[in-house]
Coordinates of C-alpha atoms in Angstrom, one line a residue:
Chain A
M1 CA -38.2 -80.2 -20.1
M2 CA -41.4 -80.6 -22.3
S3 CA -41.7 -78.2 -25.1
L4 CA -44.6 -75.5 -24.4
F5 CA -45.9 -72.7 -26.8
A6 CA -47.8 -70.1 -26.3
L7 CA -49.7 -68.4 -29.6
V8 CA -50.9 -65.3 -28.7
D9 CA -53.0 -63.7 -31.0
C10 CA -54.8 -60.4 -31.2
N11 CA -58.8 -60.5 -31.9
A12 CA -59.7 -58.7 -35.1
F13 CA -56.5 -56.7 -35.1
F14 CA -56.8 -53.6 -37.2
V15 CA -60.4 -52.9 -35.7
S16 CA -59.1 -53.3 -32.5
C17 CA -56.6 -50.6 -33.3
E18 CA -59.2 -47.9 -34.0
R19 CA -61.3 -49.0 -31.4
V20 CA -58.3 -47.7 -28.7
F21 CA -58.7 -44.4 -29.7
Q22 CA -62.0 -44.1 -30.5
P23 CA -63.9 -46.1 -27.4
H24 CA -67.0 -45.2 -28.5
L25 CA -66.6 -48.4 -31.3
E26 CA -67.3 -51.0 -28.5
G27 CA -69.6 -53.2 -29.2
K28 CA -70.5 -51.6 -32.4
P29 CA -69.8 -53.2 -36.4
V30 CA -66.8 -52.0 -37.8
I31 CA -65.0 -52.7 -40.2
V32 CA -61.2 -52.2 -41.8
L33 CA -60.9 -51.9 -45.6
S34 CA -57.8 -52.9 -47.2
S35 CA -55.1 -50.9 -50.0
N36 CA -57.0 -48.6 -52.0
D37 CA -60.6 -49.4 -50.4
G38 CA -61.1 -52.4 -51.5
C39 CA -62.1 -55.0 -49.5
A40 CA -63.3 -55.6 -45.8
I41 CA -59.8 -57.1 -44.3
S42 CA -60.9 -57.0 -40.4
R43 CA -64.1 -57.4 -38.9
S44 CA -65.5 -56.9 -35.6
N45 CA -67.8 -59.8 -34.2
E46 CA -70.8 -57.4 -34.1
A47 CA -69.5 -56.6 -37.8
K48 CA -69.3 -60.3 -38.9
A49 CA -72.7 -61.3 -37.4
L50 CA -74.1 -59.0 -39.9
G51 CA -72.7 -61.9 -42.1
I52 CA -69.2 -59.6 -43.7
K53 CA -67.3 -62.2 -44.6
M54 CA -63.4 -61.6 -44.5
G55 CA -62.1 -60.2 -48.2
V56 CA -65.6 -59.5 -49.6
P57 CA -65.4 -56.0 -51.6
L58 CA -66.7 -53.2 -50.3
F59 CA -69.0 -52.5 -53.0
K60 CA -70.8 -55.8 -52.3
I61 CA -71.7 -55.1 -48.5
K62 CA -72.7 -51.1 -49.5
D63 CA -76.8 -52.1 -48.7
I64 CA -75.4 -53.8 -45.5
V65 CA -73.3 -50.9 -44.3
K66 CA -75.8 -48.5 -44.9
K67 CA -78.6 -50.0 -42.7
H68 CA -76.9 -51.1 -40.0
K69 CA -74.3 -48.2 -39.7
V70 CA -71.6 -49.8 -40.1
H71 CA -68.2 -48.1 -39.4
V72 CA -65.9 -48.1 -42.4
F73 CA -62.1 -47.4 -41.7
S74 CA -59.4 -47.2 -44.7
S75 CA -56.6 -48.7 -43.6
N76 CA -54.1 -46.9 -41.2
F77 CA -50.8 -49.3 -41.4
S78 CA -48.7 -46.9 -39.5
L79 CA -50.9 -46.8 -36.5
Y80 CA -51.0 -50.9 -36.9
G81 CA -47.5 -51.5 -37.2
D82 CA -46.8 -48.9 -34.0
M83 CA -49.7 -51.1 -32.3
S84 CA -48.4 -53.9 -33.3
S85 CA -44.8 -53.2 -31.6
R86 CA -46.5 -52.5 -28.5
V87 CA -48.3 -55.5 -28.3
M88 CA -44.8 -57.3 -29.2
E89 CA -42.8 -55.4 -26.3
T90 CA -45.2 -56.1 -24.0
L91 CA -45.5 -59.9 -24.6
K92 CA -41.3 -60.0 -24.5
T93 CA -41.6 -59.2 -20.6
L94 CA -43.9 -62.5 -20.3
S95 CA -41.4 -64.8 -21.9
P96 CA -37.6 -65.6 -22.2
S97 CA -37.8 -65.8 -26.1
L98 CA -40.2 -64.7 -28.6
E99 CA -41.2 -65.2 -32.2
I100 CA -43.2 -62.4 -34.3
Y101 CA -45.1 -64.9 -36.6
S102 CA -47.1 -62.0 -38.2
I103 CA -48.2 -58.4 -37.6
D104 CA -51.1 -59.6 -35.2
E105 CA -49.3 -63.0 -34.0
A106 CA -46.6 -64.4 -31.9
F107 CA -45.2 -67.6 -30.5
L108 CA -43.6 -67.6 -26.7
D109 CA -41.7 -70.2 -25.2
L110 CA -43.5 -71.4 -22.0
S111 CA -41.5 -74.3 -21.0
F112 CA -40.3 -72.8 -18.0
L113 CA -43.6 -72.9 -16.4
S114 CA -45.3 -76.5 -15.2
H115 CA -48.4 -77.7 -16.4
H116 CA -50.8 -76.1 -13.5
E117 CA -49.7 -72.6 -13.8
L118 CA -50.3 -72.3 -17.8
F119 CA -53.9 -71.4 -17.5
D120 CA -53.0 -68.7 -15.3
H121 CA -50.2 -67.6 -17.0
G122 CA -52.3 -67.4 -20.1
C123 CA -54.9 -65.3 -18.7
H124 CA -52.4 -63.2 -16.7
M125 CA -51.0 -62.6 -20.5
K126 CA -54.1 -61.5 -22.0
A127 CA -55.1 -59.2 -19.3
L128 CA -51.6 -57.6 -19.4
V129 CA -51.6 -56.9 -23.3
K130 CA -55.4 -55.6 -22.6
Q131 CA -54.4 -53.4 -19.9
W132 CA -51.1 -52.0 -21.6
T133 CA -52.0 -51.5 -25.2
G134 CA -56.2 -52.0 -25.1
I135 CA -55.9 -54.6 -27.3
P136 CA -57.8 -57.7 -26.8
V137 CA -56.1 -61.1 -27.8
S138 CA -56.4 -65.1 -27.5
V139 CA -54.0 -67.2 -26.2
G140 CA -53.7 -70.3 -27.1
I141 CA -51.5 -73.1 -25.1
G142 CA -49.6 -76.4 -26.6
P143 CA -46.6 -79.1 -26.5
T144 CA -46.4 -77.9 -30.0
K145 CA -46.6 -75.0 -32.4
T146 CA -49.5 -76.4 -34.3
L147 CA -51.2 -77.7 -31.0
A148 CA -50.5 -74.1 -29.6
K149 CA -52.7 -72.7 -32.6
V150 CA -55.5 -75.3 -32.8
A151 CA -55.7 -74.1 -28.7
N152 CA -55.8 -70.7 -30.0
H153 CA -58.8 -71.4 -32.4
L154 CA -60.3 -72.9 -28.9
A155 CA -59.6 -69.7 -26.9
K156 CA -61.5 -67.6 -29.1
K157 CA -64.6 -69.4 -28.3
N158 CA -64.1 -69.4 -24.7
P159 CA -65.2 -66.5 -22.5
S160 CA -61.8 -66.4 -20.8
G161 CA -59.9 -66.2 -23.9
C162 CA -57.3 -68.8 -22.9
C163 CA -57.0 -72.3 -24.0
V164 CA -54.3 -75.1 -22.7
L165 CA -54.1 -78.5 -24.7
V166 CA -51.6 -80.3 -22.9
D167 CA -53.7 -83.6 -21.6
P168 CA -53.1 -86.4 -24.4
Q169 CA -56.5 -87.7 -24.0
Q170 CA -57.8 -84.1 -23.8
I171 CA -56.0 -83.3 -27.0
E172 CA -57.3 -86.9 -28.3
E173 CA -61.1 -85.9 -27.8
I174 CA -60.6 -82.1 -29.4
L175 CA -59.0 -83.6 -32.5
K176 CA -61.8 -86.0 -33.2
T177 CA -63.9 -82.8 -34.0
F178 CA -61.5 -80.6 -35.5
P179 CA -61.6 -80.0 -39.0
L180 CA -58.4 -80.4 -41.3
Q181 CA -58.9 -77.1 -43.0
E182 CA -58.5 -75.2 -40.1
V183 CA -55.0 -77.2 -38.8
W184 CA -52.2 -74.5 -39.1
G185 CA -50.2 -75.3 -42.4
I186 CA -53.2 -77.0 -44.4
G187 CA -54.6 -75.2 -46.7
S188 CA -57.7 -75.7 -49.0
Q189 CA -56.1 -77.7 -51.2
W190 CA -54.7 -80.4 -49.4
S191 CA -57.7 -80.6 -47.1
Q192 CA -59.6 -81.4 -50.4
K193 CA -57.1 -84.2 -51.6
L194 CA -57.0 -85.3 -48.1
S195 CA -61.4 -86.0 -47.9
Q196 CA -60.8 -87.9 -50.9
F197 CA -59.3 -90.5 -48.8
G198 CA -61.3 -90.0 -46.4
M199 CA -59.5 -87.8 -43.6
N200 CA -61.8 -84.5 -42.7
T201 CA -60.6 -84.5 -38.9
A202 CA -57.3 -83.5 -37.5
S203 CA -57.7 -87.3 -35.6
D204 CA -57.8 -88.6 -39.0
L205 CA -54.6 -87.4 -40.0
V206 CA -52.9 -88.5 -36.8
Q207 CA -53.4 -92.2 -37.3
A208 CA -52.5 -92.1 -40.8
D209 CA -49.2 -93.8 -41.1
P210 CA -46.4 -91.2 -41.5
G211 CA -44.5 -92.7 -44.5
W212 CA -47.7 -92.9 -46.6
I213 CA -48.2 -89.1 -45.7
R214 CA -44.5 -88.6 -46.7
K215 CA -45.2 -90.4 -49.9
T216 CA -48.6 -89.5 -50.9
F217 CA -47.9 -85.6 -50.0
N218 CA -44.8 -84.2 -48.4
I219 CA -42.8 -84.0 -45.3
V220 CA -44.0 -80.6 -44.5
L221 CA -47.5 -82.3 -43.9
A222 CA -45.9 -85.4 -42.2
R223 CA -44.5 -82.9 -39.8
T224 CA -47.8 -81.3 -39.3
A225 CA -49.2 -84.6 -38.5
L226 CA -46.1 -85.3 -35.9
E227 CA -46.8 -82.1 -34.2
L228 CA -50.5 -82.5 -33.6
K229 CA -49.1 -86.0 -32.0
G230 CA -47.3 -83.7 -29.5
V231 CA -44.1 -84.1 -30.8
S232 CA -42.4 -80.7 -31.4
C233 CA -40.5 -79.9 -34.8
L234 CA -41.2 -76.2 -35.2
S235 CA -38.7 -74.5 -33.0
L236 CA -38.7 -70.5 -32.5
E237 CA -37.5 -68.6 -34.9
E238 CA -35.9 -65.6 -33.2
A239 CA -33.3 -64.5 -35.8
Y240 CA -35.2 -63.4 -39.3
P241 CA -33.2 -63.9 -42.0
S242 CA -32.5 -60.6 -43.9
K243 CA -35.0 -60.0 -46.9
K244 CA -34.0 -61.1 -50.1
T245 CA -36.3 -58.9 -51.9
M246 CA -38.7 -56.0 -51.2
I247 CA -42.3 -54.9 -52.8
S248 CA -44.0 -51.9 -52.8
S249 CA -46.9 -51.5 -55.5
R250 CA -50.3 -50.1 -55.6
S251 CA -53.9 -50.4 -57.1
F252 CA -54.5 -46.6 -58.6
G253 CA -57.6 -44.8 -57.2
T254 CA -58.7 -44.2 -60.8
P255 CA -57.4 -45.9 -64.1
V256 CA -54.5 -44.8 -65.1
T257 CA -53.5 -44.0 -69.4
S258 CA -50.5 -41.8 -69.8
F259 CA -47.1 -43.0 -69.6
D260 CA -46.2 -39.9 -67.6
M261 CA -48.5 -41.1 -64.6
L262 CA -47.4 -44.6 -64.9
R263 CA -43.9 -43.1 -64.5
E264 CA -44.9 -40.7 -61.5
A265 CA -46.5 -43.7 -59.6
V266 CA -43.3 -46.3 -60.5
S267 CA -41.2 -43.4 -58.9
F268 CA -42.9 -43.0 -56.1
H269 CA -42.7 -47.0 -55.6
A270 CA -38.8 -47.2 -56.6
S271 CA -38.4 -44.1 -53.8
A272 CA -39.9 -45.9 -51.3
L273 CA -38.2 -48.5 -51.8
A274 CA -35.0 -46.9 -51.6
H275 CA -35.8 -45.6 -48.4
R276 CA -36.7 -48.9 -46.9
L277 CA -33.1 -50.1 -48.3
R278 CA -31.5 -47.4 -46.5
K279 CA -33.3 -48.3 -43.3
E280 CA -32.8 -51.6 -43.3
K281 CA -28.7 -50.8 -44.6
S282 CA -29.2 -52.9 -47.5
K283 CA -28.7 -52.8 -51.1
A284 CA -30.5 -53.9 -54.0
S285 CA -28.4 -55.0 -57.6
L286 CA -31.9 -56.2 -59.4
I287 CA -35.1 -53.8 -59.8
S288 CA -38.3 -55.0 -61.5
V289 CA -41.2 -53.0 -62.6
S290 CA -44.9 -54.4 -63.3
I291 CA -48.0 -52.9 -64.4
R292 CA -51.3 -54.1 -65.3
T293 CA -55.0 -53.2 -66.2
S294 CA -57.8 -54.5 -64.5
P295 CA -58.7 -58.2 -64.2
F296 CA -62.2 -57.9 -63.9
D297 CA -62.3 -55.4 -67.1
K298 CA -64.7 -56.8 -69.1
N299 CA -64.6 -54.4 -72.1
G300 CA -61.0 -53.2 -72.1
I301 CA -57.9 -55.3 -73.1
I302 CA -56.5 -57.6 -70.2
Y303 CA -52.4 -56.7 -70.1
S304 CA -49.7 -57.2 -67.5
N305 CA -46.1 -57.3 -67.8
S306 CA -42.8 -56.9 -66.0
E307 CA -39.5 -56.0 -66.6
V308 CA -36.2 -56.4 -64.6
M309 CA -33.2 -54.5 -64.8
V310 CA -29.6 -55.1 -63.5
L311 CA -28.4 -52.1 -61.8
P312 CA -24.8 -51.0 -62.8
F313 CA -24.1 -51.9 -59.0
A314 CA -25.6 -52.6 -55.6
S315 CA -27.3 -49.7 -54.6
Q316 CA -29.8 -47.8 -52.1
D317 CA -29.9 -44.5 -54.1
T318 CA -33.2 -43.1 -55.1
S319 CA -32.3 -41.6 -58.4
L320 CA -30.7 -44.8 -59.5
L321 CA -33.5 -47.2 -58.4
I322 CA -35.9 -44.4 -60.1
K323 CA -33.9 -44.3 -63.1
A324 CA -34.0 -47.9 -63.5
A325 CA -37.3 -48.6 -63.1
T326 CA -38.1 -45.6 -65.2
S327 CA -36.5 -47.2 -68.3
G328 CA -38.0 -50.7 -67.4
L329 CA -40.9 -49.3 -67.6
E330 CA -40.4 -47.3 -71.3
K331 CA -39.8 -51.1 -72.5
I332 CA -43.1 -52.5 -71.1
F333 CA -45.7 -49.7 -71.4
R334 CA -48.3 -49.8 -74.2
E335 CA -50.2 -46.9 -75.2
G336 CA -54.1 -47.0 -75.4
L337 CA -54.6 -49.5 -72.1
S338 CA -56.1 -48.4 -69.2
Y339 CA -54.0 -49.4 -66.1
K340 CA -54.8 -50.3 -62.6
K341 CA -51.7 -51.1 -60.6
A342 CA -48.3 -50.6 -60.8
G343 CA -45.7 -52.0 -58.4
V344 CA -41.7 -52.1 -57.9
K345 CA -39.8 -54.7 -56.4
V346 CA -35.9 -55.0 -56.1
L347 CA -34.2 -58.2 -55.7
N348 CA -30.9 -59.1 -54.9
L349 CA -30.6 -57.9 -51.9
S350 CA -27.0 -57.5 -50.0
P351 CA -26.4 -55.6 -46.8
E352 CA -24.8 -52.6 -47.6
S353 CA -21.3 -53.4 -45.7
Q354 CA -20.6 -56.2 -48.2
S355 CA -20.8 -54.1 -51.2
L356 CA -17.8 -54.8 -53.2
P357 CA -16.1 -52.9 -56.0
T358 CA -16.8 -53.4 -59.3
L359 CA -14.4 -52.8 -62.1
F360 CA -16.2 -51.1 -64.8
T361 CA -18.2 -49.1 -63.1
D362 CA -17.6 -45.7 -61.3
E363 CA -19.2 -45.7 -57.6
S364 CA -17.8 -43.3 -56.3
F365 CA -20.7 -41.1 -57.3
D366 CA -23.4 -43.4 -55.4
D367 CA -21.1 -44.0 -52.8
S368 CA -19.7 -40.1 -52.3
P369 CA -20.3 -38.8 -48.6
K370 CA -22.1 -35.9 -50.3
R371 CA -24.5 -37.9 -51.7
K372 CA -25.2 -40.3 -48.6
A373 CA -25.5 -36.9 -46.7
L374 CA -28.2 -35.7 -49.3
L375 CA -30.3 -39.1 -49.1
K376 CA -29.8 -39.1 -45.4
T377 CA -31.0 -35.9 -45.1
I378 CA -34.4 -36.3 -47.3
D379 CA -34.7 -39.3 -45.1
R380 CA -34.7 -37.0 -41.9
L381 CA -36.9 -34.2 -43.4
N382 CA -39.5 -36.9 -44.1
H383 CA -39.3 -38.1 -40.8
F384 CA -39.7 -34.9 -39.2
Y385 CA -42.4 -33.2 -41.6
G386 CA -44.0 -36.5 -42.4
K387 CA -43.9 -38.8 -45.2
G388 CA -43.6 -37.4 -48.7
S389 CA -43.0 -33.9 -47.6
L390 CA -40.0 -34.1 -49.5
V391 CA -39.9 -35.8 -52.7
F392 CA -38.1 -36.5 -56.5
A393 CA -39.6 -34.5 -58.9
S394 CA -40.0 -37.6 -60.8
E395 CA -42.6 -38.9 -58.3
G396 CA -45.4 -36.0 -59.2
F397 CA -47.1 -33.4 -57.2
R398 CA -50.7 -33.7 -57.9
K399 CA -50.4 -37.5 -57.5
T400 CA -54.4 -38.5 -59.0
W401 CA -53.2 -42.1 -59.2
V402 CA -52.5 -42.4 -55.4
P403 CA -54.9 -45.1 -53.8
R404 CA -58.2 -44.1 -52.4
A405 CA -58.1 -44.0 -48.5
V406 CA -61.3 -42.2 -48.0
C407 CA -61.8 -43.0 -44.2
K408 CA -58.6 -43.4 -42.7
S409 CA -58.1 -42.3 -38.6
P410 CA -55.4 -40.1 -37.8
S411 CA -51.8 -41.2 -36.5
Y412 CA -52.6 -41.7 -33.3
T413 CA -49.4 -42.5 -32.2
Q414 CA -46.8 -40.8 -34.7
R415 CA -47.7 -37.2 -35.5
W416 CA -47.8 -34.8 -32.6
D417 CA -50.6 -33.0 -34.6
Q418 CA -52.3 -36.1 -35.6
L419 CA -52.8 -37.2 -31.4
T420 CA -55.9 -38.3 -29.6
T421 CA -57.4 -35.3 -27.7
V422 CA -59.9 -35.1 -24.4
G423 CA -61.7 -32.8 -22.4
Chain B
M1 CA 9.2 -24.6 -64.9
V2 CA 12.0 -23.4 -61.9
Q3 CA 15.2 -22.3 -62.3
S4 CA 17.4 -24.7 -60.2
K5 CA 20.5 -23.8 -58.3
N6 CA 22.9 -25.2 -61.0
G7 CA 20.8 -24.1 -63.8
F8 CA 18.9 -27.0 -64.9
Q9 CA 15.2 -26.6 -65.5
K10 CA 13.5 -28.7 -63.0
L11 CA 9.5 -29.4 -62.5
K12 CA 8.2 -27.4 -59.8
V13 CA 8.0 -29.7 -56.6
G14 CA 6.6 -29.4 -53.1
R15 CA 3.1 -28.6 -51.8
K16 CA 1.0 -26.3 -53.8
P17 CA 0.6 -23.2 -52.2
N18 CA -2.4 -22.5 -50.7
P19 CA -4.8 -19.6 -51.6
I20 CA -6.0 -19.1 -47.8
P21 CA -2.5 -18.8 -45.7
T22 CA -1.7 -21.3 -42.9
K23 CA 0.2 -21.5 -39.9
A24 CA 1.6 -24.6 -38.3
I25 CA 0.4 -24.8 -34.6
R26 CA 0.8 -27.9 -31.6
L27 CA -2.3 -29.5 -30.4
P28 CA -3.0 -32.3 -27.7
Y29 CA -3.6 -35.4 -29.2
P30 CA -6.9 -35.9 -28.1
L31 CA -7.7 -32.7 -29.4
V32 CA -6.2 -33.5 -33.2
D33 CA -8.3 -36.8 -33.3
K34 CA -11.7 -34.6 -32.6
L35 CA -10.7 -31.9 -35.3
L36 CA -9.9 -34.5 -37.9
K37 CA -13.0 -36.4 -37.4
F38 CA -15.0 -33.0 -37.6
K39 CA -12.7 -32.3 -40.9
E40 CA -14.1 -35.8 -42.1
K41 CA -17.5 -35.0 -41.5
H42 CA -18.3 -31.5 -42.4
G43 CA -15.2 -30.0 -43.7
F44 CA -13.6 -27.2 -42.1
E45 CA -15.8 -24.6 -43.8
E46 CA -18.1 -25.4 -41.1
L47 CA -15.4 -23.9 -38.2
Y48 CA -15.4 -20.5 -40.2
R49 CA -19.3 -20.0 -39.4
K50 CA -19.9 -21.7 -36.0
D51 CA -18.2 -21.2 -32.8
I52 CA -16.0 -23.8 -31.5
G53 CA -18.0 -25.2 -28.7
E54 CA -20.5 -27.2 -31.4
I55 CA -17.9 -29.1 -32.8
F56 CA -17.6 -31.2 -29.7
R57 CA -21.3 -32.5 -29.7
G58 CA -23.1 -34.8 -26.5
K59 CA -24.7 -37.9 -27.0
S60 CA -26.4 -38.5 -30.4
S61 CA -29.9 -38.4 -31.0
S62 CA -32.4 -41.2 -29.2
P63 CA -34.3 -43.3 -31.1
F64 CA -37.7 -42.2 -29.9
S65 CA -38.8 -39.1 -31.3
I66 CA -39.6 -37.1 -28.3
P67 CA -37.3 -33.8 -28.4
L68 CA -34.4 -34.7 -26.2
F69 CA -31.8 -32.8 -24.2
Q70 CA -28.5 -32.2 -25.5
S71 CA -25.9 -31.6 -23.0
R72 CA -22.6 -29.7 -24.7
I73 CA -19.4 -30.6 -24.0
Q74 CA -17.0 -27.7 -23.2
A75 CA -14.5 -27.2 -25.7
G76 CA -10.6 -26.8 -25.0
F77 CA -8.6 -29.0 -23.3
P78 CA -9.5 -32.5 -22.0
S79 CA -11.6 -31.3 -18.7
P80 CA -10.3 -32.8 -15.4
G81 CA -13.9 -33.3 -14.8
D82 CA -13.8 -36.2 -17.6
D83 CA -13.4 -39.0 -15.1
F84 CA -16.1 -37.9 -12.9
K85 CA -18.8 -37.4 -15.6
D86 CA -22.1 -39.1 -14.2
G87 CA -24.0 -39.8 -17.8
S88 CA -26.0 -37.4 -19.8
L89 CA -29.7 -36.4 -19.3
D90 CA -31.8 -37.7 -21.5
L91 CA -36.1 -37.1 -21.0
N92 CA -37.3 -39.8 -22.6
E93 CA -35.7 -41.7 -19.9
H94 CA -36.8 -39.2 -17.5
L95 CA -40.5 -39.2 -18.5
I96 CA -41.4 -42.8 -19.9
S97 CA -40.6 -45.9 -17.4
H98 CA -42.9 -48.3 -19.9
K99 CA -42.8 -47.2 -23.5
A100 CA -44.8 -49.8 -25.2
A101 CA -47.9 -49.1 -22.5
T102 CA -47.0 -44.9 -22.8
F103 CA -49.4 -42.6 -25.1
F104 CA -49.5 -38.9 -25.8
V105 CA -52.8 -37.3 -25.7
R106 CA -53.4 -33.6 -26.1
V107 CA -55.9 -31.4 -24.0
T108 CA -58.5 -30.0 -25.2
G109 CA -61.0 -28.8 -22.2
D110 CA -60.4 -26.8 -19.0
S111 CA -61.7 -28.9 -16.5
M112 CA -58.4 -29.9 -14.8
T113 CA -57.1 -26.1 -14.8
G114 CA -56.7 -26.6 -10.9
V115 CA -54.0 -29.0 -10.7
G116 CA -52.3 -27.4 -13.7
V117 CA -53.5 -28.8 -17.0
F118 CA -54.5 -26.3 -19.3
P119 CA -56.0 -26.4 -23.1
G120 CA -53.4 -27.5 -25.9
D121 CA -51.7 -28.9 -23.1
L122 CA -49.4 -32.4 -23.6
L123 CA -50.6 -35.3 -21.9
I124 CA -48.0 -38.6 -21.0
V125 CA -50.5 -41.4 -20.1
D126 CA -49.2 -44.9 -18.9
R127 CA -51.4 -47.5 -19.1
S128 CA -49.4 -49.9 -17.3
L129 CA -49.8 -47.7 -14.1
T130 CA -52.8 -49.4 -11.9
P131 CA -55.4 -46.4 -11.5
T132 CA -55.7 -45.4 -7.6
S133 CA -57.9 -42.8 -5.7
G134 CA -56.2 -39.3 -6.2
K135 CA -54.6 -40.2 -9.5
V136 CA -55.5 -38.1 -12.8
V137 CA -56.5 -40.8 -15.1
I138 CA -58.2 -40.6 -18.5
A139 CA -61.4 -42.6 -18.4
V140 CA -63.9 -44.2 -21.0
L141 CA -67.3 -43.3 -19.6
N142 CA -70.1 -44.6 -22.0
G143 CA -67.7 -44.2 -24.7
E144 CA -66.1 -40.9 -24.2
M145 CA -62.9 -40.1 -23.1
T146 CA -62.7 -37.7 -20.3
L147 CA -59.8 -36.4 -18.0
K148 CA -60.3 -36.5 -14.2
R149 CA -59.2 -37.3 -11.1
L150 CA -60.4 -40.5 -9.7
E151 CA -61.8 -41.2 -6.5
K152 CA -62.8 -44.6 -4.9
S153 CA -65.3 -45.2 -2.4
K154 CA -67.5 -47.3 -0.7
E155 CA -70.4 -46.2 -2.7
G156 CA -68.3 -46.5 -5.9
F157 CA -66.1 -44.4 -8.3
L158 CA -66.2 -40.7 -8.6
L159 CA -64.8 -38.4 -11.7
C160 CA -63.4 -35.0 -9.9
A161 CA -63.0 -32.0 -12.0
E162 CA -60.7 -29.6 -11.1
N163 CA -62.0 -26.3 -12.1
K164 CA -64.8 -24.8 -10.4
S165 CA -67.2 -24.3 -13.0
Y166 CA -67.3 -28.3 -13.4
G167 CA -69.1 -30.4 -11.7
D168 CA -68.0 -34.6 -10.4
I169 CA -69.3 -37.0 -12.0
K170 CA -70.6 -40.1 -10.2
V171 CA -70.0 -43.4 -11.8
G172 CA -72.9 -45.5 -12.0
E173 CA -73.7 -49.4 -12.3
E174 CA -75.4 -48.8 -15.4
D175 CA -72.5 -46.5 -16.7
D176 CA -69.8 -48.5 -19.1
F177 CA -66.8 -47.6 -17.4
S178 CA -63.4 -48.1 -17.5
I179 CA -59.6 -46.5 -17.0
W180 CA -57.8 -45.6 -20.3
G181 CA -54.5 -44.9 -18.7
V182 CA -52.7 -42.9 -15.7
V183 CA -51.2 -40.0 -16.6
T184 CA -48.2 -39.6 -15.4
N185 CA -46.4 -35.9 -16.3
V186 CA -47.8 -33.1 -18.1
I187 CA -45.8 -30.6 -20.5
H188 CA -47.5 -27.1 -20.7
S189 CA -45.6 -25.1 -23.1
L190 CA -44.6 -21.0 -21.4
L191 CA -44.4 -19.5 -24.7

């Protein structure tokens, strides 16, 4: 049975999520901003037509936004995460195996279908996701993951929203005009280097000698070339290796100069990571704190530093992580600077069931049922009353450093008091 | 130190006296297991305050955040009905067929009071169901969401209100019209 993959990806995903609950935004220019209301990370087709490029900072397009009444939203990741789960659950009903590639993309195994059924199945997938979740998607189908991605790219230009590339002659024709930098796995650096050798289209890469590709570049590019030829080298990854690190970091809404404010931010991140560790049933043995000033500040001093702290034993306890992160912060904090971003990272994660007792330290406090019950209660209360209802005092009360999110939409699918309403 | 029978002083041995007087009783083994588990989890202080029925809980909470119905297993000896138990009642299972396509919406208007939908009610909306004549739906008409009963005829679609104060809306050819979802249940609080 020949391998067949479908790549399903959501069109302008964050914008589409907002449109499901505000249908009057259909056909209008809409953008969603990154964390701290920095850059445009999702744009509707109408916004793209106005010349708003991916990742453009908001301040650069303020005039376009005002003139054309572009609708601007702060990112609402709790909504997007929930909508993404819904899309993936819907796709799971359409294929025996599914690989969630990113928040808005998934690969499906379609090898159980025959070639003449593929287009109809692709259109059916698109229609089903649109009906069940309201999210418009594009479907690309091919014999390899890389070709499925090529097909998906073409599907976006196709009114049906679906493209099937299984006929070898058709594939050859398409690849002759398909630019190399659009191929999955080939970034701007490699495409530049390849163009130095006179290779600009996917077809050029396919015709090159595999041995030469491996020697001049590496095995990854050689694999990509094989995939473009129709030889499947990458299979669906259904089981994910457990996370090795977790990061929580945010840019500040207004620059921070005091140690106390930085400590609040760092405690907040440490607390968020502790919560995530407990949710994933993991413990961390290393924690790293990083702070930096704005890299764009022409007048101030540019400073960035980080410190790694070793925990006495693998832990998921909030107060231990806060203590460790704070002591790390004490080492790298410099007086008189204007900080723009702080972050905390936990490393060396291990499953909580695997934690071994240590010789020199007393873990019984961390592991005691009372302590565990306390943390579990805090998690449950925050889940019920809303994130951030109950926090450790070191996280601060006024939190003037929180990232800006001026135009955030309600949590339509996760809070009872923020549901969509209808008359 | 206590005085032993033959005059030697020896260290006090044996169980330390309990401040609260204790009594030895006989219990069937299944009950002993449950009580020991409870003690491990909550401690016996809880028992002094709660009634015995609360120790033995029913099914633990489901992952969905809708409040669910918990059935209390009767305390006491293993029930002869244990072998015939049918399973526990779960509101999630009862109300939600397609989790990925189910959304909750709050009602603000009174155009559907005739079918028992009042302002403040909670609607369970299933987007996966096919909208057919007679079903209560959330429709999107020219960008606005509206709650109405759907009627399909040869002339086209009609969005019917269920309240004499409101008129029915005829969907014209120039109108931008789509169905957002079919309302399956309405939760109306009587408190």
